[in-house]
PDB file of C-alpha atoms (C1' of nucleotides) in Angstrom:
ATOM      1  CA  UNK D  16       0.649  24.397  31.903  1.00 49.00           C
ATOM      2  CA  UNK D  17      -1.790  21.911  30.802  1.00 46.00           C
ATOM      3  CA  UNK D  18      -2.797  18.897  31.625  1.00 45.00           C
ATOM      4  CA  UNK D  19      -0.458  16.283  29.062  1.00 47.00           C
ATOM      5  CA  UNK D  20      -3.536  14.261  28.399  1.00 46.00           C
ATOM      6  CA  UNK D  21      -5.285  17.397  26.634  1.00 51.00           C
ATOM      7  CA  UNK D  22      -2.820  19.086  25.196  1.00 56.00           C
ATOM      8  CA  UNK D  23      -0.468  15.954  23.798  1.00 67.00           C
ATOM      9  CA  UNK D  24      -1.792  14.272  21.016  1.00 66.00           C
ATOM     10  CA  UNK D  25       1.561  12.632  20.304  1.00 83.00           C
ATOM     11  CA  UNK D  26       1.370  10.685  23.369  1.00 92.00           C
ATOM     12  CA  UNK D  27       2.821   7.605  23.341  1.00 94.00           C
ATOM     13  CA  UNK D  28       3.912   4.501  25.397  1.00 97.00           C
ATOM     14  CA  UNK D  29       6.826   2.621  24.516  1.00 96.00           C
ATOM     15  CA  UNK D  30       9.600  -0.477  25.611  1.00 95.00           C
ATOM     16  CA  UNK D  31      11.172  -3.207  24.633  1.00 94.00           C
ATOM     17  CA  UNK D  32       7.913  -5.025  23.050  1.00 97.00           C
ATOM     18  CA  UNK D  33       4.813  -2.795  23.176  1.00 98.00           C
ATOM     19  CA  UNK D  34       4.091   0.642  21.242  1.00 98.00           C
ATOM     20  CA  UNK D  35       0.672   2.290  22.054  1.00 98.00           C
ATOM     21  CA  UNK D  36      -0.882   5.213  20.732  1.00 97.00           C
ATOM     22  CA  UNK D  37      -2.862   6.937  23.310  1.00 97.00           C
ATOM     23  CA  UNK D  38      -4.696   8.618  20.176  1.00 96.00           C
ATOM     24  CA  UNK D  39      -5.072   5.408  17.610  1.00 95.00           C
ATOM     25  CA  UNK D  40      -6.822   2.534  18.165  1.00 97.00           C
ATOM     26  CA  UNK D  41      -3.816   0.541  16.758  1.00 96.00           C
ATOM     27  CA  UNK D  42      -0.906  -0.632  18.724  1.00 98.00           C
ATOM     28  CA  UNK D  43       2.685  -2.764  17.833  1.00 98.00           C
ATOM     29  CA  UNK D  44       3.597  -6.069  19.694  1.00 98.00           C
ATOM     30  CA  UNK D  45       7.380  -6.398  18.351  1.00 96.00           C
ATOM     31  CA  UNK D  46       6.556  -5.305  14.263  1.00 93.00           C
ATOM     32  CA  UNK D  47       3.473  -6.953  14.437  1.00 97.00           C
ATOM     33  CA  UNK D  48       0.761  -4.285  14.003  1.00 97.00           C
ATOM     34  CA  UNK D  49      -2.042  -4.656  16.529  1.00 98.00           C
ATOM     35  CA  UNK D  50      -5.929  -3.229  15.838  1.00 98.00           C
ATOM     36  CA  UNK D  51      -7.307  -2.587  19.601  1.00 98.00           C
ATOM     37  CA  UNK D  52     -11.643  -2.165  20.098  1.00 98.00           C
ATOM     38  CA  UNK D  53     -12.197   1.290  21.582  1.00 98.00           C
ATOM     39  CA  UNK D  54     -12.957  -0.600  25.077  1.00 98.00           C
ATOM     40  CA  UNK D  55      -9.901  -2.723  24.901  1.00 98.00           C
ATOM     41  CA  UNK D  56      -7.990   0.451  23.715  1.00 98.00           C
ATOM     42  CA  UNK D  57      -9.254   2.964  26.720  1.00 98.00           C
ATOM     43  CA  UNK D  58      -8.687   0.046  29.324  1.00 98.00           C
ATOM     44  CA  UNK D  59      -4.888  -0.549  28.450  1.00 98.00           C
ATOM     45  CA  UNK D  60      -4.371   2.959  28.157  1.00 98.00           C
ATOM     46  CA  UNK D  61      -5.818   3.511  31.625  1.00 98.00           C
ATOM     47  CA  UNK D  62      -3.016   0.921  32.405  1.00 98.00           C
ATOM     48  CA  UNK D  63      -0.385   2.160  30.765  1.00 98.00           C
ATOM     49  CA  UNK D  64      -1.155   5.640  32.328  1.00 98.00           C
ATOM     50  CA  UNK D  65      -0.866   4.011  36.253  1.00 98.00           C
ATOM     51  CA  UNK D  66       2.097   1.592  34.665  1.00 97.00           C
ATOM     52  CA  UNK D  67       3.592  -0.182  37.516  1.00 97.00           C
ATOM     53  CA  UNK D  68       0.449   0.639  39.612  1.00 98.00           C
ATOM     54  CA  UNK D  69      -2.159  -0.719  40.781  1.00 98.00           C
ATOM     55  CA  UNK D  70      -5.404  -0.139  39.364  1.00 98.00           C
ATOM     56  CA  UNK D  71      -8.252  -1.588  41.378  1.00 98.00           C
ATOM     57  CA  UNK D  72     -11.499  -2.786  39.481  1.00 97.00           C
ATOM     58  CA  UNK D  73     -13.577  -0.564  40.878  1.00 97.00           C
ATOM     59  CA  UNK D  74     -11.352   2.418  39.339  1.00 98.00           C
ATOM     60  CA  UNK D  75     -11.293   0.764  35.690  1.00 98.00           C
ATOM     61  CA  UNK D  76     -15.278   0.094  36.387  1.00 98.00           C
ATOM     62  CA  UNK D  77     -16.105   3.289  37.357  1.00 97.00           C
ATOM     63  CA  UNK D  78     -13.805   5.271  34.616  1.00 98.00           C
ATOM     64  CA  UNK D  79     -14.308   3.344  31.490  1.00 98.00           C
ATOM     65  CA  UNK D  80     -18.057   1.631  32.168  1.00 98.00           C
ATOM     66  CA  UNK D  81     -19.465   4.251  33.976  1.00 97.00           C
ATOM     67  CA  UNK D  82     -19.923   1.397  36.842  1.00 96.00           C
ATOM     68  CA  UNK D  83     -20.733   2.386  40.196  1.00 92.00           C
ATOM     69  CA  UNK D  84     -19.861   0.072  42.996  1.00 87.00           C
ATOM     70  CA  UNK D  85     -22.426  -2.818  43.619  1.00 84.00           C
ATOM     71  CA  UNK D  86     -23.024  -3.860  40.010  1.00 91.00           C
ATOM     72  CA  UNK D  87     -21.861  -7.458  39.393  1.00 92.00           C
ATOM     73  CA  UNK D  88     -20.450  -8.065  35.672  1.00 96.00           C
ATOM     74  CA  UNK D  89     -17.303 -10.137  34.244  1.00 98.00           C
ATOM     75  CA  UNK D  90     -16.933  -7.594  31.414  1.00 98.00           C
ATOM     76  CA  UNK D  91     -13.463  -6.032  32.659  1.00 98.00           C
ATOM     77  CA  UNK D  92     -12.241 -10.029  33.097  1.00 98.00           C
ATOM     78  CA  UNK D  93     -13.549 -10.736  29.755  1.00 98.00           C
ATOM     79  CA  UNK D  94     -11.807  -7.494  27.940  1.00 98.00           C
ATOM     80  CA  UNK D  95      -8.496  -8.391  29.971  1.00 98.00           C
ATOM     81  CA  UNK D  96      -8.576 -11.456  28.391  1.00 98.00           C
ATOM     82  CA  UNK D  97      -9.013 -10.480  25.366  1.00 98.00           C
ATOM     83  CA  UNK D  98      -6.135  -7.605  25.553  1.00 98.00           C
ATOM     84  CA  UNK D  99      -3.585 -10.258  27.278  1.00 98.00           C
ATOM     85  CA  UNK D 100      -4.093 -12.344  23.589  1.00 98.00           C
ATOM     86  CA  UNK D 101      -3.468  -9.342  21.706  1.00 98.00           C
ATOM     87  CA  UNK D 102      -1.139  -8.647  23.057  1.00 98.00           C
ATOM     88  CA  UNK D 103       1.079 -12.442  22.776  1.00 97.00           C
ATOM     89  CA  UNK D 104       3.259 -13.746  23.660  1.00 96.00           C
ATOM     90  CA  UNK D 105       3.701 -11.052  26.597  1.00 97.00           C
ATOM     91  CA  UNK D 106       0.464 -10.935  28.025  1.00 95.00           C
ATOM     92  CA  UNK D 107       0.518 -12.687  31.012  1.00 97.00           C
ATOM     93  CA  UNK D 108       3.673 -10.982  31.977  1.00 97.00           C
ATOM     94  CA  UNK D 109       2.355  -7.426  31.015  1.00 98.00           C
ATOM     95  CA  UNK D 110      -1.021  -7.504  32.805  1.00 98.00           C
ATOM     96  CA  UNK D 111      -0.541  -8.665  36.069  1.00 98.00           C
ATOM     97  CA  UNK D 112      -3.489  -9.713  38.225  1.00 98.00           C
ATOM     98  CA  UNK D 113      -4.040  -8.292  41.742  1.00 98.00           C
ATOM     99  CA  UNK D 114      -5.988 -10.987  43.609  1.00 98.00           C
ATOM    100  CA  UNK D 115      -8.643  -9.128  45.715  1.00 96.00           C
ATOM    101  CA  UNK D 116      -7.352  -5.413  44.019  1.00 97.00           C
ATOM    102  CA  UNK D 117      -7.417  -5.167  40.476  1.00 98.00           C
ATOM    103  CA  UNK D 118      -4.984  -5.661  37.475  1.00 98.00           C
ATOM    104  CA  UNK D 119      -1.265  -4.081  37.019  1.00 98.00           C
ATOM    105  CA  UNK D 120       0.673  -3.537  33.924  1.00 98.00           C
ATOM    106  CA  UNK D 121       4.303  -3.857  33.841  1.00 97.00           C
ATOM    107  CA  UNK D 122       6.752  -2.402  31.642  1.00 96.00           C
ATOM    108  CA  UNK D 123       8.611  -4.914  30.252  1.00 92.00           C
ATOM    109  CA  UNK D 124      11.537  -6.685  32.023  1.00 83.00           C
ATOM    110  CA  UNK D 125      14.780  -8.445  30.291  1.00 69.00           C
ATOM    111  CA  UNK D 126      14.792 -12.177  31.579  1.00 65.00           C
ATOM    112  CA  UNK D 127      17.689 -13.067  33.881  1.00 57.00           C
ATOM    113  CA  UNK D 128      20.015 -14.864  31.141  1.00 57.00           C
ATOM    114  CA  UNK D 129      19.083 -12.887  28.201  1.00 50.00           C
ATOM    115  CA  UNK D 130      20.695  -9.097  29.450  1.00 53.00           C
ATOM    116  CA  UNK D 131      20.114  -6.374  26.924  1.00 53.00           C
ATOM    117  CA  UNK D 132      19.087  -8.423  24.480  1.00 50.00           C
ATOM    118  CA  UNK D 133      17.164  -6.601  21.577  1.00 54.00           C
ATOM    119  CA  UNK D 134      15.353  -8.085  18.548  1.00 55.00           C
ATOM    120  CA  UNK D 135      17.799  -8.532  15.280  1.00 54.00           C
ATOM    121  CA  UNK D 136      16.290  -7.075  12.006  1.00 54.00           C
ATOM    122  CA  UNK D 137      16.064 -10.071   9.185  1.00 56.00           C
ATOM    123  CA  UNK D 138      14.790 -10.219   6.205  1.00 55.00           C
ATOM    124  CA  UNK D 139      12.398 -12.997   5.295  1.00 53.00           C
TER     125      UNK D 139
ATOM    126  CA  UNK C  29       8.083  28.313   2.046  1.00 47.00           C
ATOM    127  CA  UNK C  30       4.876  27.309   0.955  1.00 44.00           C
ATOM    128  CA  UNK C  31       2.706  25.053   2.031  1.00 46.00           C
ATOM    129  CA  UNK C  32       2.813  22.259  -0.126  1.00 47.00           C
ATOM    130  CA  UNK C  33      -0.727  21.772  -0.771  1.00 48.00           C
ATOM    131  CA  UNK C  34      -0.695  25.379  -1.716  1.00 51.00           C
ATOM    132  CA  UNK C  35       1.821  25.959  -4.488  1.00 55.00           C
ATOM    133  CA  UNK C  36       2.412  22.661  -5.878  1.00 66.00           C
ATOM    134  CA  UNK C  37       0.394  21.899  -8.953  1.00 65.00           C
ATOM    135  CA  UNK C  38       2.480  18.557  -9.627  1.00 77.00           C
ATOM    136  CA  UNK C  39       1.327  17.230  -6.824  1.00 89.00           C
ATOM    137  CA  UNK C  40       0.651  13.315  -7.180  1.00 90.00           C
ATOM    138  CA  UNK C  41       0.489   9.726  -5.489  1.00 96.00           C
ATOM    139  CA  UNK C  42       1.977   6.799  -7.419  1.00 95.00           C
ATOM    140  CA  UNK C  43       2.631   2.888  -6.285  1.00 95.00           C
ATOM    141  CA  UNK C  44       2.437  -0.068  -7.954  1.00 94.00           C
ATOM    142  CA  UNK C  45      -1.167  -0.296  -9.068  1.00 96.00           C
ATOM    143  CA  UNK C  46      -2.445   3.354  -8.535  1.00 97.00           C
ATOM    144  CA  UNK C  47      -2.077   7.009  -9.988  1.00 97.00           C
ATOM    145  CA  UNK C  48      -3.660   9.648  -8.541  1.00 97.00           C
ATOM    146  CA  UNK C  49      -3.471  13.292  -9.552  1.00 96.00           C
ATOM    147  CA  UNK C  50      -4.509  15.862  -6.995  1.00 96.00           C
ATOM    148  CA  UNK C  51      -5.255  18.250  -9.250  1.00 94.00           C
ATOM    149  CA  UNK C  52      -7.752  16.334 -11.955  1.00 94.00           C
ATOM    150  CA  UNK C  53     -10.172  14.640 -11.398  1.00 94.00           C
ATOM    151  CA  UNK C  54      -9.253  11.560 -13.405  1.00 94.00           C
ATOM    152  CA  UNK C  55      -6.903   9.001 -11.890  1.00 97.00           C
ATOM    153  CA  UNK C  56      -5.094   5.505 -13.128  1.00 97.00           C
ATOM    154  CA  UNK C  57      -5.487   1.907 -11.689  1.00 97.00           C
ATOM    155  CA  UNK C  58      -2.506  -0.223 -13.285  1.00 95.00           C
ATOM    156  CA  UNK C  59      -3.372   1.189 -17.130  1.00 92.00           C
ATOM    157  CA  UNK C  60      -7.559   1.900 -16.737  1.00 96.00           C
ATOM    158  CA  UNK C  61      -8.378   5.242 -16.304  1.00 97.00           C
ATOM    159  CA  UNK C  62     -10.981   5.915 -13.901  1.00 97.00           C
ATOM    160  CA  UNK C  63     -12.768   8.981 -13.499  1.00 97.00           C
ATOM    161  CA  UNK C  64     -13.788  10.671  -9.953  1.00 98.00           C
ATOM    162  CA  UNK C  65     -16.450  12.579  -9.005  1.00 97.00           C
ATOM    163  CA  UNK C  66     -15.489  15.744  -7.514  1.00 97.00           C
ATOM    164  CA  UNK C  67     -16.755  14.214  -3.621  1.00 98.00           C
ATOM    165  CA  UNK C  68     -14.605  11.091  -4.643  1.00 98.00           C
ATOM    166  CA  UNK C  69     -11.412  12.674  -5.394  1.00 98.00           C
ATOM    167  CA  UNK C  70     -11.563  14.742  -2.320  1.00 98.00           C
ATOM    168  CA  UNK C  71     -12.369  11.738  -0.357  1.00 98.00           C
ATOM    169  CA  UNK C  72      -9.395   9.788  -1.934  1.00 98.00           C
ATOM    170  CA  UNK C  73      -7.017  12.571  -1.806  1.00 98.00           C
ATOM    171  CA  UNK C  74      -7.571  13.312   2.115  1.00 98.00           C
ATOM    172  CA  UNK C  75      -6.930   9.692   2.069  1.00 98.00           C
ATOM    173  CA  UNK C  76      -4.070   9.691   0.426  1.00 98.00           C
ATOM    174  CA  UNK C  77      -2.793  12.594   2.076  1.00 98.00           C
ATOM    175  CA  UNK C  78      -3.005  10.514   5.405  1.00 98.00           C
ATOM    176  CA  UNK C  79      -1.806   7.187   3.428  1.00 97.00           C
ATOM    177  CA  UNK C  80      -1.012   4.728   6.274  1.00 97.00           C
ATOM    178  CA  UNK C  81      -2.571   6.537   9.230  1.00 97.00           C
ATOM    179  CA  UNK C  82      -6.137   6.458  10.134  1.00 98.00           C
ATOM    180  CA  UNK C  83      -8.137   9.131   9.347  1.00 98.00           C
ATOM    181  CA  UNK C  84     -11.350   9.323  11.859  1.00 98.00           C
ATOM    182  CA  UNK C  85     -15.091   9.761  10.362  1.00 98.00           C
ATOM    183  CA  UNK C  86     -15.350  13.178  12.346  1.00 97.00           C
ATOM    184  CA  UNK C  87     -12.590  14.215  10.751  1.00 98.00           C
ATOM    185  CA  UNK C  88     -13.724  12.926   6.851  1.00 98.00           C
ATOM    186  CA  UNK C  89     -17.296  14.642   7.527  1.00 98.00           C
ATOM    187  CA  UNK C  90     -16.075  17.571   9.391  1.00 97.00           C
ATOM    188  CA  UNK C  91     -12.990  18.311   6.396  1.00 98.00           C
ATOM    189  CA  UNK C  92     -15.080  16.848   3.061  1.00 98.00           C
ATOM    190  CA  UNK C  93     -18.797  17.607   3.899  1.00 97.00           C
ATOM    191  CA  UNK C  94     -18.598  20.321   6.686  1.00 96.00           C
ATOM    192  CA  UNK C  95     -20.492  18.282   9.105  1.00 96.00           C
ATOM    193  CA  UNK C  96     -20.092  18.502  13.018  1.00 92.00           C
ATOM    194  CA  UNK C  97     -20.274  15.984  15.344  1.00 88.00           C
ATOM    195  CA  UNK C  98     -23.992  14.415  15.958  1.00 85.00           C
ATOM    196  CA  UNK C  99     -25.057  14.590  12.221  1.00 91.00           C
ATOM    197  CA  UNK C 100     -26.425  11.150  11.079  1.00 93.00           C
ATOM    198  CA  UNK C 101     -25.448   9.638   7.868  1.00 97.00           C
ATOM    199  CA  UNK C 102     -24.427   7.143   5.587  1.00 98.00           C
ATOM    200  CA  UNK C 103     -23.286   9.117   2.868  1.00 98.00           C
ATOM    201  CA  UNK C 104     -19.402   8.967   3.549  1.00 98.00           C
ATOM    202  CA  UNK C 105     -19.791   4.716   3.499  1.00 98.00           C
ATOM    203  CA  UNK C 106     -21.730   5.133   0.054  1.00 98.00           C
ATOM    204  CA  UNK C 107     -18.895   7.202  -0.971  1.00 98.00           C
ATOM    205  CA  UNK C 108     -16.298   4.622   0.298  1.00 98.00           C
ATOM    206  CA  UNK C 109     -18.155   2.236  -1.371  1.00 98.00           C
ATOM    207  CA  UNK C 110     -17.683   3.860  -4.585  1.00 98.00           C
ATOM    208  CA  UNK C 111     -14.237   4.659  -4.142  1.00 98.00           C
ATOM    209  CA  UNK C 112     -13.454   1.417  -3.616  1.00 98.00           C
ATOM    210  CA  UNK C 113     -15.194  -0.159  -6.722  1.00 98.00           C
ATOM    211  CA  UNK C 114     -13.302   2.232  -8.623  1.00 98.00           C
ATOM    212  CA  UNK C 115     -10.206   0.932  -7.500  1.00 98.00           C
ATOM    213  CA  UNK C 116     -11.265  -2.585  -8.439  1.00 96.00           C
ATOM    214  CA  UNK C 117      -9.767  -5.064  -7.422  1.00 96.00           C
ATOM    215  CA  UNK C 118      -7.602  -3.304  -5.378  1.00 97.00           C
ATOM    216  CA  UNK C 119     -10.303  -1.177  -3.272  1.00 95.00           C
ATOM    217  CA  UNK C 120     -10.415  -3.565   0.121  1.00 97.00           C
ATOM    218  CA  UNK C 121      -6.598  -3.974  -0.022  1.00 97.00           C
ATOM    219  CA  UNK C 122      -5.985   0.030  -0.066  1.00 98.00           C
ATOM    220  CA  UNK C 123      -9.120   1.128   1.677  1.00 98.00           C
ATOM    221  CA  UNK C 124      -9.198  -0.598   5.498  1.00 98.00           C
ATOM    222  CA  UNK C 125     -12.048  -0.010   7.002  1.00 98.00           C
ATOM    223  CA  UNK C 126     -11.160   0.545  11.214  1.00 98.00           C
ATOM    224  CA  UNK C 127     -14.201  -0.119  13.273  1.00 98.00           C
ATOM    225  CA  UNK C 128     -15.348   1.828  15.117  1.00 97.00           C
ATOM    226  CA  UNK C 129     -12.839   4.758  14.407  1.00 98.00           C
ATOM    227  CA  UNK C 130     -12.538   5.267  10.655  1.00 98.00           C
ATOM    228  CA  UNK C 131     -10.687   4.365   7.408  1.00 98.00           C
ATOM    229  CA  UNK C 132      -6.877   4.177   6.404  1.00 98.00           C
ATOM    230  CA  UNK C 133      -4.814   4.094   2.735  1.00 98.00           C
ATOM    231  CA  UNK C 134      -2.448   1.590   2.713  1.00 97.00           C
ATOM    232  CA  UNK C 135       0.071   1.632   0.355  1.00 97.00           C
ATOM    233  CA  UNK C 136       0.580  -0.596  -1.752  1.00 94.00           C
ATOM    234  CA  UNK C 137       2.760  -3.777  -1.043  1.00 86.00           C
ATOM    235  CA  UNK C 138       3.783  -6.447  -3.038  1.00 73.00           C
ATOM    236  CA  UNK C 139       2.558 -10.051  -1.732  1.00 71.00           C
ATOM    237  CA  UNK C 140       5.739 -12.208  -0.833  1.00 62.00           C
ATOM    238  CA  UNK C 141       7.563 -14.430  -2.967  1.00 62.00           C
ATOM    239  CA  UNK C 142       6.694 -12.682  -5.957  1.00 52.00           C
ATOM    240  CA  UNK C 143       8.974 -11.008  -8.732  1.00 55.00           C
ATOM    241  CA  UNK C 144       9.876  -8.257  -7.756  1.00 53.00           C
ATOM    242  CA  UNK C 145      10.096  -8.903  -3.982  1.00 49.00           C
ATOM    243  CA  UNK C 146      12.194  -6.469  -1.045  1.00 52.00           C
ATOM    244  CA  UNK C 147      12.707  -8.092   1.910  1.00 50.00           C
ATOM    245  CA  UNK C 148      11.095  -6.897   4.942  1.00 54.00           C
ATOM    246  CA  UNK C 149      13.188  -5.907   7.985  1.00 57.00           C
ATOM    247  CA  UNK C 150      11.060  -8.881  10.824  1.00 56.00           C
ATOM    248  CA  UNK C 151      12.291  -8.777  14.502  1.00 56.00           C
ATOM    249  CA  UNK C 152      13.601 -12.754  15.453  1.00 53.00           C
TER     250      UNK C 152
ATOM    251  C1'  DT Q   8     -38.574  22.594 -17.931  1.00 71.45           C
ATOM    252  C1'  DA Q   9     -36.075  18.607 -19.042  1.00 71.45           C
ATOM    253  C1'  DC Q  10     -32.084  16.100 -18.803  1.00 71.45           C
ATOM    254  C1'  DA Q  11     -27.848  13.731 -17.178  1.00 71.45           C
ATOM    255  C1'  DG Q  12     -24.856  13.189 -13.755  1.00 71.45           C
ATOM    256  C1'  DT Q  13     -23.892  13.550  -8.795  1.00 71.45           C
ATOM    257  C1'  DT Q  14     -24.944  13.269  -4.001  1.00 71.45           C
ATOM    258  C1'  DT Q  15     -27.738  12.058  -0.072  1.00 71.45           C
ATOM    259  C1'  DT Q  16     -31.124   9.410   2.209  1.00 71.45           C
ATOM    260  C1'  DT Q  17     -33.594   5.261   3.286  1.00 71.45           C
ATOM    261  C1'  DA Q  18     -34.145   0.748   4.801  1.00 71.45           C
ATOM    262  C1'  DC Q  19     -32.351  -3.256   5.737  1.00 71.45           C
ATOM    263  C1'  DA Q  20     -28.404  -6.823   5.712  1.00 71.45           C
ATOM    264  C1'  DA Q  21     -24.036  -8.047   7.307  1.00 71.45           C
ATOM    265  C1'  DT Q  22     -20.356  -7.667  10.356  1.00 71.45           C
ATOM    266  C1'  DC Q  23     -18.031  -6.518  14.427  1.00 71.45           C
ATOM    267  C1'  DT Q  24     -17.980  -5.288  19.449  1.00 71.45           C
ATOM    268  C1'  DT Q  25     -19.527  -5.605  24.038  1.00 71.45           C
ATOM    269  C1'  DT Q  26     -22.009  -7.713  27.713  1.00 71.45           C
ATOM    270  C1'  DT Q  27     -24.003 -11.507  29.904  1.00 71.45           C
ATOM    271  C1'  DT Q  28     -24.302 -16.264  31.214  1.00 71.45           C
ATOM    272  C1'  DA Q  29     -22.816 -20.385  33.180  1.00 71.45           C
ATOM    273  C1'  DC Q  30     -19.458 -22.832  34.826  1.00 71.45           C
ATOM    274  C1'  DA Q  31     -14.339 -23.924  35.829  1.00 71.45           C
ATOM    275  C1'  DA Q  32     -10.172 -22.724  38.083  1.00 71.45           C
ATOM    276  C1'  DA Q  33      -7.470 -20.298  41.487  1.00 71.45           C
ATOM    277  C1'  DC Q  34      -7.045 -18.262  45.852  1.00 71.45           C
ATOM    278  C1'  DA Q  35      -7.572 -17.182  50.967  1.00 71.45           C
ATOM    279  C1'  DA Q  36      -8.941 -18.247  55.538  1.00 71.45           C
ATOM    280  C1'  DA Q  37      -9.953 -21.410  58.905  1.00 71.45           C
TER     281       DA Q  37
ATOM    282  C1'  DT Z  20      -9.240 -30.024  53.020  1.00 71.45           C
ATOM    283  C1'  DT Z  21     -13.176 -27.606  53.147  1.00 71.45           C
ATOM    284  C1'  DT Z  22     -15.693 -23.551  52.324  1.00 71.45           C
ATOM    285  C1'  DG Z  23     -16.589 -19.108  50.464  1.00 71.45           C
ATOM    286  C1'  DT Z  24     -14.933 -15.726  47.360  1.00 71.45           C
ATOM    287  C1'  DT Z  25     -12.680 -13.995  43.297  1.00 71.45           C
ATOM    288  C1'  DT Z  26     -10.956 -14.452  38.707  1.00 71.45           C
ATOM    289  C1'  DG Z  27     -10.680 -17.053  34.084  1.00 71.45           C
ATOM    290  C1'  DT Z  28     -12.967 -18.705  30.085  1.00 71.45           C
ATOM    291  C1'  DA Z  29     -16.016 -20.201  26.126  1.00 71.45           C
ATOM    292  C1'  DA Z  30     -20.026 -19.428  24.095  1.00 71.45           C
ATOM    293  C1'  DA Z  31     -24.374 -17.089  23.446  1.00 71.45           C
ATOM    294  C1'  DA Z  32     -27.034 -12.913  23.480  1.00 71.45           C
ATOM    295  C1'  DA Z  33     -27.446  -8.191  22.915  1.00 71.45           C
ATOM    296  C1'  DG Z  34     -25.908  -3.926  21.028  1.00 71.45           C
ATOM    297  C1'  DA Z  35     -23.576  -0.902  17.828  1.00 71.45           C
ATOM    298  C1'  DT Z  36     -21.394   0.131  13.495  1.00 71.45           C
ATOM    299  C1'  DT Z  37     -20.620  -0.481   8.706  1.00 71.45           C
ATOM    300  C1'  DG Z  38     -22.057  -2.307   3.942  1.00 71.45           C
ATOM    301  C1'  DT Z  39     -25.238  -2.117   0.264  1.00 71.45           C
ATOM    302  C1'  DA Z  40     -29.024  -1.500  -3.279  1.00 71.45           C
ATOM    303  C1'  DA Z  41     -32.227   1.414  -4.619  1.00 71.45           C
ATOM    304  C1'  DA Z  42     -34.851   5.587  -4.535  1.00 71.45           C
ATOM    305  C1'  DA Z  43     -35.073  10.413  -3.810  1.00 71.45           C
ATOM    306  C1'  DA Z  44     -33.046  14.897  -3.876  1.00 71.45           C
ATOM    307  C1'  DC Z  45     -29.932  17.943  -5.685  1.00 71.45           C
ATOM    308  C1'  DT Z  46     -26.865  20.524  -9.301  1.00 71.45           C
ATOM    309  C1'  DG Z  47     -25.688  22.465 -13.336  1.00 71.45           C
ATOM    310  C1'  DT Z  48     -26.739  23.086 -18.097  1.00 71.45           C
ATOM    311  C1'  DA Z  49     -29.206  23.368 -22.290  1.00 71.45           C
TER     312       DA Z  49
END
DNA sequence: TACAGTTTTTACAATCTTTTTACAAACAAA
DNA sequence: TTTGTTTGTAAAAAGATTGTAAAAACTGTA
């Protein structure tokens, strides 16, 4: 009836490591409460919202800079890296690179060896 | 079957350090009493009413001072400002300032290895 | 009006975010 | 392996937002 993005504001992303608040500039990395910039925010929620997709840098230019095609800059590479240290130690394996496309985020995936394994609660 | 802002005159916040009454104007930090202004008290209490979520400027201007988007002005950071020398020396610790977006109450929580102490539930 | 307390504005300092720069590293094609 | 292109990175520069002291404007009351 409406577009989700409009009319949701309890949209969410969630697995295994990652929470994200489409509507809160902080995030979760396992309990460990992450504060996202509004750029680094809007560019892993454009992510999330192709997860498993593709996004080519033209796309991510043009949607979250306002970039048309033709202008040189290394601002998307720099706010990638700054998003795949927030969000340690999964990073790398969250925000794939695309050589020659763009980036890709992947939900997360169990490691071979370590099946269903889910984070015990202790107190410290 | 009310709303509970509406019909509940004993309504309060309490933790550790800090009393607040939302119905007077005066409020306790550990066994000072500290008076509000009337701006103040709304300010904390909308605050406090959101404790642990952010709570955007728009939405502190728009709710507290009636102001719509576009209006310039400092007057909510003064206000924070004063808020948060009232709750000396516990204002920075319960009033977070989040760039860029707005402000959150956190509650408070005792520093480890104190008296005293709960264990936290940590993912390992 | 004068006063005392409250609130807002002003002007600038301090801090944080974003972009650029300059170069290194990784990749693809031949 | 060489060459040209793309991405990664640290650091600096530029830009935007928040903090702060002080002055001005406002409010209610006598």
């Amino acid at each position: 009836m409406f577009p989700a993005r409009l009319n949701n504001p309890e949209k969410k992303y969630q697995d295994q490591h990652l929470f994200f608040d489409f509507h809160n500039l902080s995030a979760y990395v396992d309990l460990r409460e992450v504060l996202l910039t509004r750029k680094e925010h809007a560019l892993l929620g454009l992510l999330l919202d192709n997860a498993g997709e593709i996004v080519r840098r033209e796309i991510l230019l043009e949607k979250i800079w306002g970039y048309g095609r033709g202008i040189r800059t290394r601002t998307l590479d720099v706010h990638i890296r700054r998003l795949r240290k927030k969000l340690f130690p999964y990073g790398d394996t969250y925000i794939e690179t695309i050589f020659g496309a763009g980036y890709r985020f992947q939900r997360y995936r169990e490691p071979r060896g370590y099946p269903n394994y889910v984070p015990e609660l202790v107190a410290v």
